[in-house]
Tab-separated table of C-alpha atoms in Angstrom:
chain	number	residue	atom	x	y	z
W	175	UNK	CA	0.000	0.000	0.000
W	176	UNK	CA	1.899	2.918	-1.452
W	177	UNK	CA	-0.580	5.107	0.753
W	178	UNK	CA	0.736	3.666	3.863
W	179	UNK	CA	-1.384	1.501	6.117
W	180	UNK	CA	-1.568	3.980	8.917
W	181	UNK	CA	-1.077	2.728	12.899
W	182	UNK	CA	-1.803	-1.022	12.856
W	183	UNK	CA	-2.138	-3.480	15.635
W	184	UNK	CA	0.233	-6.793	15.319
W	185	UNK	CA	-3.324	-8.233	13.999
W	186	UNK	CA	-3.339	-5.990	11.266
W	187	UNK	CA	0.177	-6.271	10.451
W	188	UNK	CA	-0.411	-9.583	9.520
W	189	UNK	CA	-3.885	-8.933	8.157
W	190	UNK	CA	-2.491	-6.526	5.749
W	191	UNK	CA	0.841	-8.299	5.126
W	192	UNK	CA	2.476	-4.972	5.836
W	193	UNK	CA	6.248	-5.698	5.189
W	194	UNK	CA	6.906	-2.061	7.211
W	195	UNK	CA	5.234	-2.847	10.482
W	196	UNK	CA	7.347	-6.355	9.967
W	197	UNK	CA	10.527	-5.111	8.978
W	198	UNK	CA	9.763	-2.251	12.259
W	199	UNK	CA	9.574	-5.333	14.691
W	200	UNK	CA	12.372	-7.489	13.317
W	201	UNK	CA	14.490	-4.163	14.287
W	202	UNK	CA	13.149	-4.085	17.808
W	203	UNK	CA	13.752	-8.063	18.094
W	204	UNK	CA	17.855	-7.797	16.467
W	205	UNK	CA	19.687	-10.169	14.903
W	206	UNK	CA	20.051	-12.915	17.750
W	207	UNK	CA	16.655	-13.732	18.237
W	208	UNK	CA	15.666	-13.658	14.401
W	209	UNK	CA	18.305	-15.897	13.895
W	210	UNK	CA	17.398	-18.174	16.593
W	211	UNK	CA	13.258	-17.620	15.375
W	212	UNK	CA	14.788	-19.378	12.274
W	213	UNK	CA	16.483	-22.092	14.204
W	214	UNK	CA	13.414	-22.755	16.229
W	215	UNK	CA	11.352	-23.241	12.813
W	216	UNK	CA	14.047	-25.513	11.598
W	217	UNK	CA	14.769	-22.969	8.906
W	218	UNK	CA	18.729	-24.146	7.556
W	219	UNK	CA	18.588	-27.579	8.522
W	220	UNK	CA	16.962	-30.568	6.550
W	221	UNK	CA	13.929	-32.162	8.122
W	222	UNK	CA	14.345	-35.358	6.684
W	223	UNK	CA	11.191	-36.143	5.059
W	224	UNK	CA	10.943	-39.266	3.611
W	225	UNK	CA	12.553	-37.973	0.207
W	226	UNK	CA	15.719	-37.646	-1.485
W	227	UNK	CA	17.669	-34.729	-2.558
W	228	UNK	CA	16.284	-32.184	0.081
W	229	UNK	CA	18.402	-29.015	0.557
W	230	UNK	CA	19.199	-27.551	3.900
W	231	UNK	CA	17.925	-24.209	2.295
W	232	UNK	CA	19.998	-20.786	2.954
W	233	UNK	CA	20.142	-18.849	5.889
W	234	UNK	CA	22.533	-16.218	7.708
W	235	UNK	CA	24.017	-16.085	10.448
W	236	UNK	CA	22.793	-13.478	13.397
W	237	UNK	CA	26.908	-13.047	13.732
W	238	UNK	CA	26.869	-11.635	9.393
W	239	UNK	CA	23.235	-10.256	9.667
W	240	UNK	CA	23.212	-6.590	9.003
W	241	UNK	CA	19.913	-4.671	8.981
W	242	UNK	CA	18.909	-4.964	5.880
W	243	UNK	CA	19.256	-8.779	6.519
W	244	UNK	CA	17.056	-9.265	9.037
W	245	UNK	CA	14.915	-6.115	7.757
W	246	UNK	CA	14.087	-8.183	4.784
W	247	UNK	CA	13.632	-11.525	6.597
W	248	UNK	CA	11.056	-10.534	8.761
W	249	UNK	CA	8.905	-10.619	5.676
W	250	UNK	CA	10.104	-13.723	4.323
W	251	UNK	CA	12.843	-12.629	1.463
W	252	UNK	CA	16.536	-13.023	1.590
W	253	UNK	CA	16.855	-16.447	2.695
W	254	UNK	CA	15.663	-19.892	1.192
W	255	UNK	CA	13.866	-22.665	3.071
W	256	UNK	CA	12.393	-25.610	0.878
W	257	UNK	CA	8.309	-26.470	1.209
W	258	UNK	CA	8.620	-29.269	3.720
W	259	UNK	CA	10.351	-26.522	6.310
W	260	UNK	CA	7.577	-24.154	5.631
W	261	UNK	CA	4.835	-26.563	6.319
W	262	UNK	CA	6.253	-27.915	8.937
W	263	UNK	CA	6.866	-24.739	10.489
W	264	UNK	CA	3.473	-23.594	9.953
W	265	UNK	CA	2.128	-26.518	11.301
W	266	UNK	CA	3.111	-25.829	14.688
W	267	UNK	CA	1.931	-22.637	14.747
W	268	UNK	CA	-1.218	-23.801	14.215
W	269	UNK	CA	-1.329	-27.145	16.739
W	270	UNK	CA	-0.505	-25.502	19.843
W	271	UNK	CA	3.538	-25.503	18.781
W	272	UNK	CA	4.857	-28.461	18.340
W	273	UNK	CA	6.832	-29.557	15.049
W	274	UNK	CA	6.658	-32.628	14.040
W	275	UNK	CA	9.142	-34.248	11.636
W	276	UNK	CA	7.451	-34.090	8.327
W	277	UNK	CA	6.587	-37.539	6.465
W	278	UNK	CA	5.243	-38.179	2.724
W	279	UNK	CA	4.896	-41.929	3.457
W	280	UNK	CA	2.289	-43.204	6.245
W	281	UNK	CA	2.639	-46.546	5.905
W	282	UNK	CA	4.230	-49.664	3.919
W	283	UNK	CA	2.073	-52.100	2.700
W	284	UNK	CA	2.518	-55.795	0.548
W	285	UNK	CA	0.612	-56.322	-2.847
W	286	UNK	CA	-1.894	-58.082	-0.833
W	287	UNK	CA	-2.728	-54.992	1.959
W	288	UNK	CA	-0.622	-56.398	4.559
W	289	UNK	CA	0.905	-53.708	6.421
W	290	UNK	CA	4.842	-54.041	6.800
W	291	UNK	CA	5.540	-50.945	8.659
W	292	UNK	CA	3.824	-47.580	9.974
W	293	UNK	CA	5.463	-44.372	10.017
W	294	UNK	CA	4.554	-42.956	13.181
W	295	UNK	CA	4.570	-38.962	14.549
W	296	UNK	CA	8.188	-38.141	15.668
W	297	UNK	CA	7.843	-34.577	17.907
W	298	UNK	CA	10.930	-32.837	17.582
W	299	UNK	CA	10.115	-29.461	19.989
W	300	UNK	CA	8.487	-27.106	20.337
W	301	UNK	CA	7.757	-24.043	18.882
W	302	UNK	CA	5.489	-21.198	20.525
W	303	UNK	CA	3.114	-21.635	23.509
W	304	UNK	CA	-0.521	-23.354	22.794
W	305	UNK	CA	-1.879	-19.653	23.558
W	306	UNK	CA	-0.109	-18.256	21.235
W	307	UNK	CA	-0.739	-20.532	18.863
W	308	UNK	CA	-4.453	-19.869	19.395
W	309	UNK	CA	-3.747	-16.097	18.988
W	310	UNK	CA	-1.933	-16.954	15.727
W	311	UNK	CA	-4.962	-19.174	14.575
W	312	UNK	CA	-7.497	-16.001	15.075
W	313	UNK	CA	-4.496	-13.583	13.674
W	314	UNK	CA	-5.187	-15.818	10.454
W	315	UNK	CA	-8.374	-16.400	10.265
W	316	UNK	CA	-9.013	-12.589	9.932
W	317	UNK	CA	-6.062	-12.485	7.095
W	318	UNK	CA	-8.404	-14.706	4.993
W	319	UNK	CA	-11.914	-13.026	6.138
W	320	UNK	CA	-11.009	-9.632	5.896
W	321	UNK	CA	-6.993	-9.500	4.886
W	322	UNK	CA	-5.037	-10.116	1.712
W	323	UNK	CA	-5.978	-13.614	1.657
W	324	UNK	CA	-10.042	-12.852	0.969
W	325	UNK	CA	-10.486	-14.942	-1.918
W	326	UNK	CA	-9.208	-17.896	-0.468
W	327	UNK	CA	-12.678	-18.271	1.761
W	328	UNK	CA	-15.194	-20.810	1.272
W	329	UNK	CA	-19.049	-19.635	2.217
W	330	UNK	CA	-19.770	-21.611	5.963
W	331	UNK	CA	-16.033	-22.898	6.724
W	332	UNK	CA	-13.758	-20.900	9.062
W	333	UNK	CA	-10.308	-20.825	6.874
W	334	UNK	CA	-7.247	-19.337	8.241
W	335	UNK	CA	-3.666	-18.841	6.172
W	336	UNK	CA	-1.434	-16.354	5.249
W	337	UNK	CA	-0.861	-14.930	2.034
W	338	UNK	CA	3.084	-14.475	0.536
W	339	UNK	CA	5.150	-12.699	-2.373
W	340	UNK	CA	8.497	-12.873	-3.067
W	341	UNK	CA	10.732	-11.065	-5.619
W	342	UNK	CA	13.493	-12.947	-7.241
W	343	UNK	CA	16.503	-12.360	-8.004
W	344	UNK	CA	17.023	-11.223	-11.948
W	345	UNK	CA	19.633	-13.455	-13.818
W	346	UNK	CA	21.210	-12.507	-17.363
W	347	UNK	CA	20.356	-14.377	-20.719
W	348	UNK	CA	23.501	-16.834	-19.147
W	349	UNK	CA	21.779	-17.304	-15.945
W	350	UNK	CA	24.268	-14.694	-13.880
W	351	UNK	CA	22.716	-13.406	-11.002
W	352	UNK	CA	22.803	-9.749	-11.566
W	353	UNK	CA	22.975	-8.994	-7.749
W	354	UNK	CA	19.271	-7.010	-7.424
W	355	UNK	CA	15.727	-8.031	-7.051
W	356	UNK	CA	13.543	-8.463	-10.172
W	357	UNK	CA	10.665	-6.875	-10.904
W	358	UNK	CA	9.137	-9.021	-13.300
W	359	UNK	CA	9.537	-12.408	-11.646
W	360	UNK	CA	8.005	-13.549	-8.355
W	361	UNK	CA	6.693	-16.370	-6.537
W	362	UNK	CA	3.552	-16.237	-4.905
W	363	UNK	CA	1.695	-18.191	-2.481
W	364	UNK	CA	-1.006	-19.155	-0.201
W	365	UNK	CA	-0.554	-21.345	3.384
W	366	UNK	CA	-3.997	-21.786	5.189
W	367	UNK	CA	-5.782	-24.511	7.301
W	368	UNK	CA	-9.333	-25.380	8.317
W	369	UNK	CA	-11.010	-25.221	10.718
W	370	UNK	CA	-9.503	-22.778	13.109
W	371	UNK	CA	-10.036	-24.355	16.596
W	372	UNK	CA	-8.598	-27.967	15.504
W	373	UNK	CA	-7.058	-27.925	12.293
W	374	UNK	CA	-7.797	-30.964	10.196
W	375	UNK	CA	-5.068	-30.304	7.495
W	376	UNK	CA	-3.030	-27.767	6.087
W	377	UNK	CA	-2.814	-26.736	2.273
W	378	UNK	CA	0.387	-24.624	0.668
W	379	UNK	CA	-0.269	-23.600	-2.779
W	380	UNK	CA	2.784	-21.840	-4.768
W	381	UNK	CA	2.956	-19.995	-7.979
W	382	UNK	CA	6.407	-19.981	-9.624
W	383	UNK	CA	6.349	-16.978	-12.003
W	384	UNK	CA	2.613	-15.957	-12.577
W	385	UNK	CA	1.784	-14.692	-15.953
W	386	UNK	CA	-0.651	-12.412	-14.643
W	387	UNK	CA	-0.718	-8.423	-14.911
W	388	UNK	CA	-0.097	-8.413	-10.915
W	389	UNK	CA	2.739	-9.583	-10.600
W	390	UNK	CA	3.352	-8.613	-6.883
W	391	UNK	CA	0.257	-9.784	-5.519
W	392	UNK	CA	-0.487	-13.054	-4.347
W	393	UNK	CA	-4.341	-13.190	-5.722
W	394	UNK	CA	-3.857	-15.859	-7.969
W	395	UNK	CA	-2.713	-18.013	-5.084
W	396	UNK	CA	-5.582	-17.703	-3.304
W	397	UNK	CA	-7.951	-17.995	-6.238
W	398	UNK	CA	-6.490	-21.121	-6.720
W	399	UNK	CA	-6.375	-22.422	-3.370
W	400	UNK	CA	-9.964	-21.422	-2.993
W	401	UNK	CA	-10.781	-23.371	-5.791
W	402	UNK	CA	-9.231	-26.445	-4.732
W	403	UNK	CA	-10.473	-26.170	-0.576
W	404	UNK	CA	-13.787	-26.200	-2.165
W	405	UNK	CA	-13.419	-29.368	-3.633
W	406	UNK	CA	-10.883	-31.306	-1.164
W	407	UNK	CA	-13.039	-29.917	2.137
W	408	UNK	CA	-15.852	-32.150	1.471
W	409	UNK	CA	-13.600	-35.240	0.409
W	410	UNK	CA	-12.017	-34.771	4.015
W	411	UNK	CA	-14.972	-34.713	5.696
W	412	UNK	CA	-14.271	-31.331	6.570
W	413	UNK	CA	-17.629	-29.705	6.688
W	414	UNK	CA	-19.233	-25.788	7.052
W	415	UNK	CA	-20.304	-24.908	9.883
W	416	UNK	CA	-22.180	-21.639	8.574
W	417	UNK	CA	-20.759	-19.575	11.998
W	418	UNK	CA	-22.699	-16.010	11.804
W	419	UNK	CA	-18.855	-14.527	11.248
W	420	UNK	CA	-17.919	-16.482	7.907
W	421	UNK	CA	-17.464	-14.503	4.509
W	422	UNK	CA	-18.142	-15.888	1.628
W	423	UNK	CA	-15.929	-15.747	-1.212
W	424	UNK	CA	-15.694	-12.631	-2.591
């Protein structure tokens, strides 16, 4: 918002995805504790899903950070953490804080249905307090029925997430990074869950280089992720609960 956002509460901070009031708090927190915020999420380490090839992803230091470093990290840009870090770091914001190793694989079976082996849940810590993980839950619930994320709800389900847009970095015809953020080329997403008190499951939906007039905003995300919670909600027995605060799509 070019206009400025004007005095926001942490609420609408995240509600508005205002990289400002972020980048104000990340300043007030220092480099030691967004570093160790990172840690905590498991942001720079693998999580050892059930996969090959996974990359520990890039982070810095709080001992290198400067303050554009962990300026632009509060709002998610200037280090690189692979999907199976984010969701698993979202997930325990929105369990009451615990992360959980991340699996693809629940269970081995023969050709005939035997099972030979189930992969169980392996808690590794956690992450934030249950109540704040409750605050969190209501923080996004509001991002999706009144934030950026609006056109990710479904009429009669309570759907929170968070909206996200990153720049990339422009490369040369040779693929040489050219040292400074394009502004053309971006990846969007969407992160939600349903249904806010007990989350049943968690969807991440990520647009590598939209061809859309908008580059910078994440709408498409959300479009799409709205189109696909409307047909996956009912197939996990996920259904509304038409609360007098749910907004429809819009």
């Amino acid at each position: 918002n070019t206009n400025g956002h004007g005095e926001l509460t942490l609420e609408g901070a995240i509600m508005q995805s205002c990289n400002d009031a972020l980048m104000q708090i990340s300043y007030l927190l220092g480099a030691e504790l967004t570093a160790k915020y990172q840690d905590i999420f498991g942001f720079g380490y693998k999580t050892y899903v059930d996969l090959p090839g996974e990359d520990a992803g890039i982070t810095t230091d709080a001992d290198k950070m400067n303050l554009a470093d962990y300026a632009t990290n509060s709002f998610g840009q200037n280090f690189n953490v692979n999907m199976h870090q984010m969701a698993a770091g979202f997930a325990s914001l929105i369990n009451g804080g615990y992360y959980y190793q991340p699996h693809l694989v629940k269970r081995i079976e023969t050709n005939s249905g035997e099972i030979v082996s189930t992969i169980g849940s392996t808690l590794i810590r956690q992450t934030i307090t249950s109540e704040t993980s409750e605050t969190l839950r209501q923080y996004m619930y509001h991002t999706v029925s009144e934030g950026t994320a609006k056109k990710c709800a479904v009429e009669g389900y309570e759907i929170g997430g968070k909206t996200g847009t990153g720049e990339k970095w422009a490369y040369d015809e040779e693929g040489k990074n050219l040292g400074y953020r394009s502004k053309t080329d971006y990846l969007i997403s969407f992160m939600g869950f349903a249904p806010i008190d007990d989350p049943e499951f968690l969807i991440y939906v990520v647009i590598d280089n939209p061809k859309v007039e908008a580059v910078g905003s994440a709408t498409p995300a959300c479009i799409l992720s709205h189109d696909i919670l409307v047909d996956i909600l009912p197939y996990l027995n996920v259904f509304p609960n038409y609360s007098e605060n749910i907004v429809p799509n819009v």
